[in-house]
Tab-separated table of C-alpha atoms and ligand atoms in Angstrom:
chain	number	residue	atom	x	y	z
A	24	MET	CA	116.430	71.850	63.516
A	25	PRO	CA	117.747	71.469	67.106
A	26	LYS	CA	115.484	72.866	69.810
A	27	ARG	CA	116.240	76.550	70.390
A	28	SER	CA	116.830	77.551	73.998
A	29	VAL	CA	115.881	80.550	76.096
A	30	ILE	CA	116.832	81.866	79.526
A	31	VAL	CA	114.117	83.663	81.490
A	32	VAL	CA	115.535	85.927	84.209
A	33	GLY	CA	113.023	86.429	87.037
A	34	GLY	CA	110.218	84.167	88.210
A	35	GLY	CA	107.479	86.725	88.935
A	36	TRP	CA	104.186	86.482	87.044
A	37	ALA	CA	105.733	88.017	83.901
A	38	GLY	CA	108.609	85.496	83.942
A	39	LEU	CA	106.274	82.576	84.604
A	40	ALA	CA	103.979	83.647	81.752
A	41	ALA	CA	106.995	83.952	79.454
A	42	ALA	CA	108.341	80.534	80.498
A	43	VAL	CA	104.990	78.787	79.941
A	44	GLN	CA	104.522	80.449	76.541
A	45	CYS	CA	108.100	79.589	75.474
A	46	CYS	CA	107.529	75.926	76.370
A	47	GLU	CA	104.303	75.893	74.390
A	48	LEU	CA	106.159	77.339	71.401
A	49	GLY	CA	108.707	74.516	71.581
A	50	LEU	CA	111.631	76.386	73.157
A	51	ALA	CA	113.839	74.795	75.845
A	52	VAL	CA	113.445	76.971	78.945
A	53	THR	CA	115.800	77.732	81.829
A	54	LEU	CA	114.307	80.053	84.442
A	55	LEU	CA	116.648	81.823	86.891
A	56	GLU	CA	115.209	83.444	90.017
A	57	THR	CA	117.217	85.140	92.729
A	58	ALA	CA	114.686	84.561	95.555
A	59	PRO	CA	114.120	81.211	97.289
A	60	GLN	CA	110.611	81.040	95.778
A	61	LEU	CA	108.805	82.029	92.601
A	62	GLY	CA	106.033	84.615	92.373
A	63	GLY	CA	107.932	87.908	92.737
A	64	ARG	CA	105.791	90.648	94.254
A	65	ALA	CA	102.714	88.389	94.025
A	66	ARG	CA	104.174	85.608	96.175
A	67	SER	CA	103.332	83.866	99.416
A	68	LEU	CA	105.610	84.503	102.365
A	69	ALA	CA	107.725	81.563	103.471
A	70	ASP	CA	106.738	81.835	107.139
A	71	GLY	CA	103.186	82.017	108.488
A	72	GLY	CA	101.298	81.237	105.286
A	73	LEU	CA	100.447	84.887	104.533
A	74	ASP	CA	100.850	86.543	101.145
A	75	ASN	CA	103.186	89.397	100.329
A	76	GLY	CA	100.099	91.582	100.013
A	77	GLN	CA	96.395	91.311	99.298
A	78	HIS	CA	95.719	90.892	95.568
A	79	ILE	CA	92.466	90.951	93.610
A	80	LEU	CA	91.686	90.497	89.939
A	81	ILE	CA	88.787	91.602	87.758
A	82	GLY	CA	86.989	89.507	85.162
A	83	ALA	CA	88.570	91.529	82.351
A	84	TYR	CA	92.013	90.113	83.233
A	85	GLN	CA	91.515	87.434	80.597
A	86	GLU	CA	95.146	86.591	79.804
A	87	THR	CA	95.919	85.919	83.463
A	88	LEU	CA	92.868	83.694	83.818
A	89	ARG	CA	93.763	81.839	80.615
A	90	LEU	CA	97.354	81.320	81.803
A	91	MET	CA	96.145	79.910	85.104
A	92	GLN	CA	93.817	77.565	83.261
A	93	ARG	CA	96.670	76.410	81.012
A	94	VAL	CA	98.702	75.279	84.030
A	95	GLY	CA	95.723	73.483	85.554
A	96	VAL	CA	94.152	76.049	87.911
A	97	SER	CA	90.369	75.930	88.098
A	98	GLU	CA	88.931	79.430	88.376
A	99	ALA	CA	86.061	78.197	90.539
A	100	GLN	CA	88.462	76.676	93.061
A	101	ALA	CA	90.899	79.573	93.010
A	102	PHE	CA	88.533	82.565	93.244
A	103	LEU	CA	85.379	83.854	94.766
A	104	ARG	CA	83.862	85.644	91.769
A	105	GLN	CA	81.243	88.262	92.525
A	106	PRO	CA	79.661	91.134	90.600
A	107	LEU	CA	81.281	94.502	91.335
A	108	VAL	CA	80.042	95.625	94.703
A	109	LEU	CA	81.132	98.597	96.773
A	110	HIS	CA	80.144	97.885	100.350
A	111	TYR	CA	80.779	100.372	103.169
A	112	SER	CA	80.154	99.520	106.827
A	113	ASP	CA	76.791	101.345	106.723
A	114	GLY	CA	75.592	99.539	103.626
A	115	PRO	CA	76.260	98.835	99.949
A	116	ARG	CA	76.689	101.830	97.668
A	117	LEU	CA	76.896	100.135	94.329
A	118	GLN	CA	75.996	96.546	93.580
A	119	LEU	CA	75.926	95.351	89.991
A	120	PRO	CA	73.410	92.586	89.260
A	121	ALA	CA	74.990	89.266	88.231
A	122	GLY	CA	74.779	87.858	84.711
A	123	TRP	CA	73.921	91.127	82.918
A	124	SER	CA	76.002	92.745	80.224
A	125	PRO	CA	78.427	95.062	82.080
A	126	SER	CA	77.058	98.363	80.715
A	127	LEU	CA	73.450	97.450	81.538
A	128	ALA	CA	74.536	96.127	84.926
A	129	LEU	CA	76.238	99.462	85.680
A	130	LEU	CA	73.106	101.349	84.653
A	131	ALA	CA	70.888	99.169	86.835
A	132	GLY	CA	73.397	99.253	89.720
A	133	LEU	CA	73.489	103.050	89.691
A	134	LEU	CA	69.692	103.365	89.520
A	135	TRP	CA	69.346	101.026	92.515
A	136	ALA	CA	72.166	102.555	94.578
A	137	GLN	CA	69.770	103.633	97.316
A	138	HIS	CA	72.445	104.736	99.794
A	139	TRP	CA	73.339	107.558	97.427
A	140	PRO	CA	71.037	110.546	96.882
A	141	TRP	CA	69.659	110.962	93.371
A	142	ARG	CA	72.081	113.780	92.571
A	143	THR	CA	75.009	111.394	93.179
A	144	ARG	CA	73.509	108.647	91.051
A	145	ILE	CA	72.643	111.056	88.233
A	146	SER	CA	76.111	112.593	88.358
A	147	LEU	CA	77.707	109.147	88.011
A	148	LEU	CA	75.317	108.133	85.239
A	149	ARG	CA	75.984	111.328	83.320
A	150	THR	CA	79.735	110.911	83.744
A	151	ALA	CA	79.707	107.236	82.709
A	152	LEU	CA	77.617	108.074	79.656
A	153	SER	CA	79.916	110.907	78.585
A	154	TRP	CA	82.983	108.627	78.914
A	155	ARG	CA	81.208	105.970	76.856
A	156	LEU	CA	80.228	108.494	74.151
A	157	ARG	CA	83.826	109.658	73.910
A	158	GLY	CA	85.006	106.071	73.493
A	159	PHE	CA	86.741	106.136	76.907
A	160	GLN	CA	89.320	108.561	75.484
A	161	CYS	CA	90.673	111.797	76.949
A	162	PRO	CA	93.737	114.029	76.552
A	163	SER	CA	96.861	112.143	77.541
A	164	ASP	CA	97.990	114.799	80.030
A	165	TRP	CA	94.844	114.651	82.189
A	166	THR	CA	94.783	113.300	85.713
A	167	VAL	CA	91.751	111.394	87.004
A	168	GLN	CA	90.912	114.455	89.109
A	169	GLN	CA	90.816	116.643	85.973
A	170	LEU	CA	88.708	114.035	84.200
A	171	CYS	CA	86.118	114.182	86.980
A	172	GLN	CA	85.929	117.943	87.464
A	173	GLY	CA	82.391	119.003	88.347
A	174	MET	CA	81.393	115.540	89.544
A	175	ASP	CA	79.191	115.237	92.646
A	176	SER	CA	81.430	115.125	95.738
A	177	LEU	CA	80.003	111.859	97.096
A	178	ALA	CA	80.346	110.161	93.713
A	179	TRP	CA	83.954	111.302	93.753
A	180	SER	CA	84.912	110.398	97.332
A	181	GLU	CA	82.958	107.146	97.645
A	182	PHE	CA	83.397	105.768	94.148
A	183	VAL	CA	85.904	107.236	91.702
A	184	ALA	CA	88.756	108.128	94.097
A	185	PRO	CA	88.869	104.705	95.855
A	186	LEU	CA	88.437	102.861	92.544
A	187	CYS	CA	91.316	104.835	91.039
A	188	VAL	CA	93.784	104.213	93.850
A	189	ALA	CA	92.808	100.523	93.965
A	190	ALA	CA	93.269	100.045	90.208
A	191	LEU	CA	96.295	102.287	89.567
A	192	ASN	CA	97.881	102.473	93.037
A	193	THR	CA	98.257	106.173	92.369
A	194	PRO	CA	96.133	108.881	94.038
A	195	ALA	CA	93.531	110.401	91.690
A	196	ASP	CA	95.167	113.853	91.681
A	197	ARG	CA	98.299	112.282	90.142
A	198	ALA	CA	96.872	109.267	88.281
A	199	SER	CA	96.657	109.027	84.490
A	200	ALA	CA	93.067	109.501	83.315
A	201	GLN	CA	93.844	107.696	80.060
A	202	VAL	CA	94.965	104.487	81.802
A	203	PHE	CA	92.054	104.713	84.261
A	204	LEU	CA	89.579	104.945	81.364
A	205	ARG	CA	91.258	102.025	79.602
A	206	VAL	CA	90.776	99.779	82.662
A	207	LEU	CA	87.138	100.910	82.937
A	208	ARG	CA	86.556	100.348	79.228
A	209	ASP	CA	87.918	96.805	79.380
A	210	ALA	CA	85.971	96.066	82.563
A	211	LEU	CA	82.714	97.332	81.076
A	212	LEU	CA	82.928	96.527	77.388
A	213	THR	CA	85.194	93.583	76.581
A	214	VAL	CA	83.731	90.437	78.139
A	215	ARG	CA	80.634	89.527	80.080
A	216	GLY	CA	81.689	89.568	83.726
A	217	GLY	CA	84.619	91.897	82.946
A	218	SER	CA	83.820	94.094	85.937
A	219	ASP	CA	83.423	91.115	88.317
A	220	LEU	CA	85.729	91.047	91.316
A	221	LEU	CA	87.813	87.918	91.714
A	222	LEU	CA	88.980	87.416	95.291
A	223	PRO	CA	91.616	84.681	95.734
A	224	LYS	CA	90.416	81.751	97.858
A	225	VAL	CA	93.894	80.196	97.838
A	226	SER	CA	97.348	81.587	98.596
A	227	LEU	CA	99.143	83.577	95.900
A	228	ALA	CA	101.599	80.648	95.595
A	229	ASP	CA	98.736	78.310	94.686
A	230	LEU	CA	97.198	80.822	92.310
A	231	LEU	CA	100.053	80.586	89.790
A	232	PRO	CA	103.651	79.963	90.994
A	233	ASN	CA	103.148	76.402	92.348
A	234	PRO	CA	100.924	75.086	89.540
A	235	ALA	CA	103.164	76.776	86.947
A	236	THR	CA	106.251	75.171	88.527
A	237	ARG	CA	104.681	71.704	88.274
A	238	TRP	CA	103.568	72.338	84.692
A	239	LEU	CA	106.967	73.689	83.625
A	240	GLN	CA	108.799	70.744	85.200
A	241	VAL	CA	106.598	68.286	83.321
A	242	GLN	CA	107.537	70.122	80.090
A	243	GLY	CA	111.227	69.660	80.945
A	244	ALA	CA	111.956	73.293	81.863
A	245	GLN	CA	114.901	73.887	84.225
A	246	LEU	CA	113.947	76.067	87.205
A	247	HIS	CA	116.701	77.497	89.422
A	248	THR	CA	115.763	79.545	92.482
A	249	ARG	CA	118.400	81.278	94.678
A	250	THR	CA	120.202	82.055	91.418
A	251	ARG	CA	120.852	85.708	90.812
A	252	VAL	CA	121.884	86.893	87.384
A	253	LEU	CA	124.884	89.192	87.850
A	254	ALA	CA	125.900	90.037	84.284
A	255	LEU	CA	124.972	89.372	80.669
A	256	SER	CA	127.144	88.935	77.601
A	257	ARG	CA	127.116	87.347	74.147
A	258	HIS	CA	129.503	84.813	72.652
A	259	ALA	CA	131.203	86.432	69.698
A	260	ALA	CA	131.223	83.171	67.689
A	261	ASP	CA	127.659	81.805	67.897
A	262	LYS	CA	125.879	84.869	69.359
A	263	ALA	CA	124.575	82.789	72.263
A	264	TRP	CA	123.564	84.719	75.375
A	265	VAL	CA	125.538	84.069	78.565
A	266	ALA	CA	124.055	84.839	81.971
A	267	GLU	CA	126.692	84.960	84.718
A	268	THR	CA	124.957	84.001	87.948
A	269	SER	CA	125.685	83.376	91.593
A	270	GLN	CA	125.616	79.637	90.652
A	271	GLY	CA	127.831	79.860	87.547
A	272	PRO	CA	127.178	80.661	83.870
A	273	PHE	CA	124.100	79.651	81.820
A	274	GLU	CA	123.896	79.849	78.027
A	275	ALA	CA	121.002	80.003	75.576
A	276	ASP	CA	119.993	81.260	72.118
A	277	GLY	CA	117.574	83.826	73.522
A	278	LEU	CA	117.026	85.802	76.678
A	279	ILE	CA	113.933	87.225	78.368
A	280	LEU	CA	114.603	89.686	81.172
A	281	ALA	CA	111.601	89.526	83.508
A	282	CYS	CA	113.212	91.049	86.583
A	283	SER	CA	112.514	94.480	88.084
A	284	SER	CA	113.079	97.581	85.939
A	285	SER	CA	116.090	98.707	87.982
A	286	GLU	CA	117.737	95.285	87.769
A	287	ALA	CA	117.016	95.020	84.018
A	288	ALA	CA	118.502	98.491	83.467
A	289	ALA	CA	121.632	97.530	85.422
A	290	LEU	CA	122.044	94.260	83.494
A	291	LEU	CA	121.615	96.067	80.141
A	292	HIS	CA	123.713	99.048	81.193
A	293	THR	CA	126.378	98.607	78.497
A	294	LEU	CA	124.241	96.853	75.861
A	295	CYS	CA	121.299	99.312	75.790
A	296	PRO	CA	122.126	102.437	77.840
A	297	GLN	CA	119.278	104.507	76.394
A	298	TRP	CA	116.694	101.893	77.301
A	299	GLY	CA	118.018	102.013	80.862
A	300	GLU	CA	117.383	105.767	80.973
A	301	GLU	CA	113.668	105.174	80.354
A	302	CYS	CA	113.653	102.764	83.294
A	303	ALA	CA	115.348	105.356	85.470
A	304	ALA	CA	112.494	107.797	84.763
A	305	LEU	CA	109.939	105.515	86.476
A	306	SER	CA	108.942	106.316	90.038
A	307	PHE	CA	107.263	103.925	92.424
A	308	GLU	CA	104.407	103.783	94.914
A	309	PRO	CA	104.326	101.567	97.994
A	310	ILE	CA	101.402	99.406	99.144
A	311	VAL	CA	100.983	98.492	102.802
A	312	THR	CA	99.020	95.396	103.837
A	313	VAL	CA	98.138	95.004	107.514
A	314	TYR	CA	97.010	91.494	108.515
A	315	LEU	CA	94.800	91.459	111.606
A	316	GLU	CA	93.211	88.724	113.678
A	317	ARG	CA	89.856	89.126	115.382
A	318	PRO	CA	88.306	85.736	116.202
A	319	GLY	CA	84.539	85.609	115.731
A	320	ALA	CA	84.331	88.901	113.812
A	321	GLN	CA	82.680	88.997	110.396
A	322	LEU	CA	82.274	91.845	107.917
A	323	PRO	CA	79.019	92.482	106.033
A	324	ALA	CA	80.882	91.606	102.814
A	325	PRO	CA	84.190	89.860	101.972
A	326	MET	CA	85.579	93.202	100.743
A	327	LEU	CA	84.601	96.323	102.624
A	328	ALA	CA	85.394	99.865	101.458
A	329	LEU	CA	86.688	102.182	104.199
A	330	HIS	CA	86.587	105.960	104.344
A	331	GLU	CA	90.128	107.127	103.652
A	332	GLY	CA	91.230	110.438	105.143
A	333	PRO	CA	94.071	112.389	106.755
A	334	ASP	CA	93.979	110.083	109.808
A	335	ALA	CA	92.615	106.992	108.025
A	336	PRO	CA	95.078	105.281	105.676
A	337	ALA	CA	93.289	102.122	104.467
A	338	GLN	CA	90.878	102.052	101.525
A	339	PHE	CA	89.729	98.421	101.826
A	340	LEU	CA	89.390	95.693	104.440
A	341	PHE	CA	89.106	92.033	103.393
A	342	ASP	CA	87.441	89.370	105.525
A	343	LEU	CA	89.697	86.476	104.548
A	344	GLY	CA	87.578	83.985	106.503
A	345	GLN	CA	84.735	84.622	104.053
A	346	ILE	CA	87.022	83.841	101.109
A	347	GLY	CA	88.173	80.426	102.289
A	348	HIS	CA	91.136	81.444	104.471
A	349	LYS	CA	91.397	81.259	108.274
A	350	PRO	CA	88.197	82.579	109.944
A	351	GLY	CA	88.865	85.760	111.895
A	352	LEU	CA	91.792	86.800	109.638
A	353	PHE	CA	91.555	90.195	107.918
A	354	SER	CA	93.763	92.243	105.609
A	355	ALA	CA	93.633	96.030	105.423
A	356	VAL	CA	95.093	97.594	102.290
A	357	VAL	CA	96.727	101.001	102.037
A	358	SER	CA	97.371	101.759	98.364
A	359	GLY	CA	99.365	104.818	97.299
A	360	ALA	CA	100.989	104.658	100.726
A	361	SER	CA	104.030	106.914	100.188
A	362	GLY	CA	102.760	109.655	102.531
A	363	TRP	CA	102.026	107.153	105.298
A	364	MET	CA	105.433	105.492	105.039
A	365	GLU	CA	107.181	108.771	105.888
A	366	ASP	CA	106.466	107.997	109.552
A	367	GLY	CA	107.276	104.288	109.214
A	368	LEU	CA	105.361	101.022	108.903
A	369	ASN	CA	104.459	100.732	112.593
A	370	HIS	CA	102.899	104.178	112.589
A	371	CYS	CA	100.868	103.265	109.500
A	372	ALA	CA	99.674	99.970	111.061
A	373	GLN	CA	98.642	101.762	114.250
A	374	ALA	CA	96.731	104.351	112.198
A	375	VAL	CA	94.875	101.468	110.507
A	376	VAL	CA	93.936	100.017	113.918
A	377	LEU	CA	92.646	103.442	114.991
A	378	GLN	CA	90.727	103.790	111.725
A	379	LEU	CA	89.009	100.398	112.246
A	380	HIS	CA	88.159	101.464	115.805
A	381	ARG	CA	86.571	104.720	114.637
A	382	GLN	CA	84.837	103.433	111.514
A	383	LEU	CA	83.851	99.881	112.543
A	384	GLY	CA	84.015	99.980	116.353
A	385	TRP	CA	86.844	97.427	116.502
A	386	PRO	CA	88.798	97.201	119.797
A	387	LEU	CA	92.062	99.127	119.937
A	388	ASP	CA	93.923	96.016	121.108
A	389	VAL	CA	93.019	93.976	118.002
A	390	ARG	CA	95.982	91.720	117.143
A	391	VAL	CA	98.155	92.897	114.269
A	392	VAL	CA	99.499	89.622	112.875
A	393	GLN	CA	101.896	91.199	110.395
A	394	SER	CA	102.347	94.475	108.521
A	395	ILE	CA	104.049	94.420	105.164
A	396	CYS	CA	105.241	97.312	103.055
A	397	GLU	CA	106.305	96.632	99.494
A	398	LYS	CA	108.121	99.898	98.788
A	399	ARG	CA	108.214	99.480	95.017
A	400	ALA	CA	104.825	97.794	94.734
A	401	THR	CA	103.963	99.424	91.392
A	402	PHE	CA	105.216	102.237	89.199
A	403	ALA	CA	103.382	105.510	89.752
A	404	CYS	CA	100.874	105.570	86.889
A	405	THR	CA	101.010	109.267	86.014
A	406	PRO	CA	99.879	111.064	82.813
A	407	GLN	CA	102.109	110.842	79.721
A	408	LEU	CA	104.450	108.351	81.342
A	409	GLN	CA	106.964	106.960	78.812
A	410	ARG	CA	107.303	103.287	79.676
A	411	PRO	CA	110.234	101.239	78.342
A	412	SER	CA	109.718	99.018	75.297
A	413	GLY	CA	109.773	95.234	75.580
A	414	GLN	CA	112.288	95.089	72.729
A	415	PRO	CA	115.330	97.112	73.737
A	416	GLY	CA	117.293	96.326	70.558
A	417	PRO	CA	119.707	93.404	70.412
A	418	LYS	CA	118.482	90.327	68.554
A	419	GLY	CA	117.401	87.444	70.726
A	420	LEU	CA	116.558	89.688	73.673
A	421	ALA	CA	113.124	90.659	75.022
A	422	VAL	CA	112.070	92.297	78.279
A	423	ALA	CA	108.912	91.571	80.279
A	424	GLY	CA	107.386	93.019	83.411
A	425	ASP	CA	104.404	95.055	84.561
A	426	TYR	CA	106.322	98.282	83.809
A	427	ILE	CA	106.819	97.553	80.096
A	428	GLN	CA	104.772	99.600	77.568
A	429	GLY	CA	101.177	98.450	77.560
A	430	PRO	CA	97.617	99.564	78.168
A	431	TYR	CA	97.393	98.599	81.829
A	432	PRO	CA	98.761	99.962	85.075
A	433	ALA	CA	101.112	97.738	87.101
A	434	THR	CA	98.939	94.674	87.526
A	435	LEU	CA	99.150	90.921	87.251
A	436	GLU	CA	97.428	91.235	83.866
A	437	GLY	CA	100.029	93.759	82.672
A	438	ALA	CA	102.838	91.460	83.841
A	439	VAL	CA	101.320	88.347	82.229
A	440	ARG	CA	100.576	90.092	78.917
A	441	SER	CA	104.140	91.394	78.685
A	442	GLY	CA	105.541	87.918	79.444
A	443	LEU	CA	103.429	86.298	76.737
A	444	SER	CA	104.351	88.905	74.176
A	445	ALA	CA	108.088	88.702	75.007
A	446	ALA	CA	107.967	84.931	74.457
A	447	ARG	CA	106.140	85.278	71.118
A	448	HIS	CA	108.565	87.953	69.929
A	449	LEU	CA	111.602	85.882	70.844
A	450	HIS	CA	110.172	82.752	69.251
A	451	ALA	CA	109.570	84.653	66.006
A	452	GLU	CA	113.138	86.011	66.049
A	453	LEU	CA	114.722	82.656	66.798
A	454	SER	CA	112.708	80.996	64.031
A	455	THR	CA	114.158	83.201	61.269
B	2	FAD	C1	101.140	94.600	97.981
B	2	FAD	C2	100.799	94.509	96.524
B	2	FAD	C3	99.472	94.435	96.138
B	2	FAD	C4	99.146	94.343	94.790
B	2	FAD	N1	97.841	94.198	94.436
B	2	FAD	C5	97.531	93.907	93.163
B	2	FAD	C6	96.204	93.561	92.809
B	2	FAD	O1	95.309	93.543	93.652
B	2	FAD	N2	95.946	93.246	91.509
B	2	FAD	C7	96.925	93.250	90.554
B	2	FAD	O2	96.640	92.917	89.399
B	2	FAD	N3	98.207	93.595	90.858
B	2	FAD	C8	98.535	93.910	92.133
B	2	FAD	N4	99.825	94.205	92.460
B	2	FAD	C9	100.834	94.321	91.394
B	2	FAD	C10	101.396	92.939	90.974
B	2	FAD	O3	101.816	92.208	92.099
B	2	FAD	C11	102.578	93.179	90.056
B	2	FAD	O4	102.154	93.963	88.970
B	2	FAD	C12	103.164	91.875	89.497
B	2	FAD	O5	103.362	90.926	90.508
B	2	FAD	C13	104.479	92.196	88.814
B	2	FAD	O6	105.045	91.008	88.292
B	2	FAD	P1	106.420	91.053	87.488
B	2	FAD	O7	106.710	89.645	87.097
B	2	FAD	O8	106.348	92.076	86.432
B	2	FAD	O9	107.524	91.582	88.505
B	2	FAD	P2	108.080	90.924	89.886
B	2	FAD	O10	106.965	90.278	90.603
B	2	FAD	O11	108.795	92.013	90.595
B	2	FAD	O12	109.079	89.818	89.414
B	2	FAD	C14	110.453	90.046	89.150
B	2	FAD	C15	111.232	88.817	89.617
B	2	FAD	O13	112.589	88.941	89.201
B	2	FAD	C16	113.427	88.478	90.239
B	2	FAD	N5	114.766	89.056	90.024
B	2	FAD	C17	115.119	90.363	90.172
B	2	FAD	N6	116.423	90.522	89.858
B	2	FAD	C18	116.889	89.298	89.487
B	2	FAD	C19	118.160	88.823	89.040
B	2	FAD	N7	119.218	89.643	88.895
B	2	FAD	N8	118.293	87.506	88.760
B	2	FAD	C20	117.248	86.646	88.886
B	2	FAD	N9	116.029	87.055	89.307
B	2	FAD	C21	115.833	88.364	89.579
B	2	FAD	C22	112.721	88.972	91.495
B	2	FAD	O14	113.148	88.279	92.641
B	2	FAD	C23	111.255	88.700	91.139
B	2	FAD	O15	110.856	87.393	91.510
B	2	FAD	C24	100.171	94.350	93.799
B	2	FAD	C25	101.506	94.446	94.185
B	2	FAD	C26	101.825	94.520	95.528
B	2	FAD	C27	103.271	94.588	95.926
């Protein structure tokens, strides 16, 4: 049988995962990406060597780690792996011991969390135990705030609320409790080290897009950047898919759409109008990353939690020098940043500088290297959200992306899982 062919539209992490999996399943792959580089939202910027935003992984993101390994990335070289630690400027709150099973580590970490009074530790222990006893399940319409009603206020403000906005990029009063519990369950119960933090020591480009490009080229895949897909159609005679692009038409037996939800909905407008309506129901949350330079400065930990508040936008500050990047380079992260962006990016960056001055005693004239706002960083992960299916209908078509139905919020792991499953689905269809 001649080799079946597939076009992958979009070279973000979902598209790259799909392309790698298709190659491994023996399909001939053509990947079309509109931008000059691969990586999508998790990409490195062309100028200045910075990333499009600070990213972290957790040990439970197994499919992403496996994919990276498949294309030749060594986890030890790519990441600083450390047990979950929540470090504020006045000391660590929670520090899980290394090498323990996650549940026992959490128990020990909470018992030893000396910066918290006993009532805070007991409140967190009681809450964690009740979630565990209920199998990390709750009513689908609950927010994280509802889930934590009655919790000690310090446990809430210094642990659950920052963890929620970091994991779901949605403030706890609007975030889905069910998805939050699913991430916690996987972090605590699936694999040893599932709750570990993995901080990238290399650029986002070297984490996956560059090694995946080399791997795909060796497999004979065709990669076209600066090639935007403008329209899709099918040949009446042989049912082949045709992608009209800015560089001319491409044809293949199957098609994986791994572009943004809005672009996928537009491309499938006539073929699957109802599927497009589900995409239209998604709303999005921005993330702001402010890169700062302060030569000679060092934080007490590579990742420092900050106190967020009405005049303090950032939840975390990363000391990139401690993670193998340029010494004296820092990134402050403002997740769930929609409120802050109402007054513009500059205003938000200046508020971060003021926050670092107040909370860490940094000088007000610290150099802001670059501020980046990704307006549609992730979908807002709210209760009972109906996410679009990865199989919108027509044969030989699958859709991938972090917004596709799945257990996770918009994350690299969600994107990679959807890419792998789109490739497997398409391979099965093309084999019959
Ligand atoms: C600032 C920031 C911080 C984040 N932090 C984390 C984190 O710490 N941990 C984590 O797990 N996740 C994080 N995320 C989320 C993560 O980056 C995304 O979930 C993931 O990158 C989504 O990948 P994707 O492939 O689904 O989509 P995308 O990355 O959006 O990829 C879609 C691709 O399709 C291309 N495209 C669009 N239209 C067309 C077309 N017509 N033709 C051809 N190509 C097209 C786009 O250019 C893009 O490259 C963060 C995101 C941001 C923005």
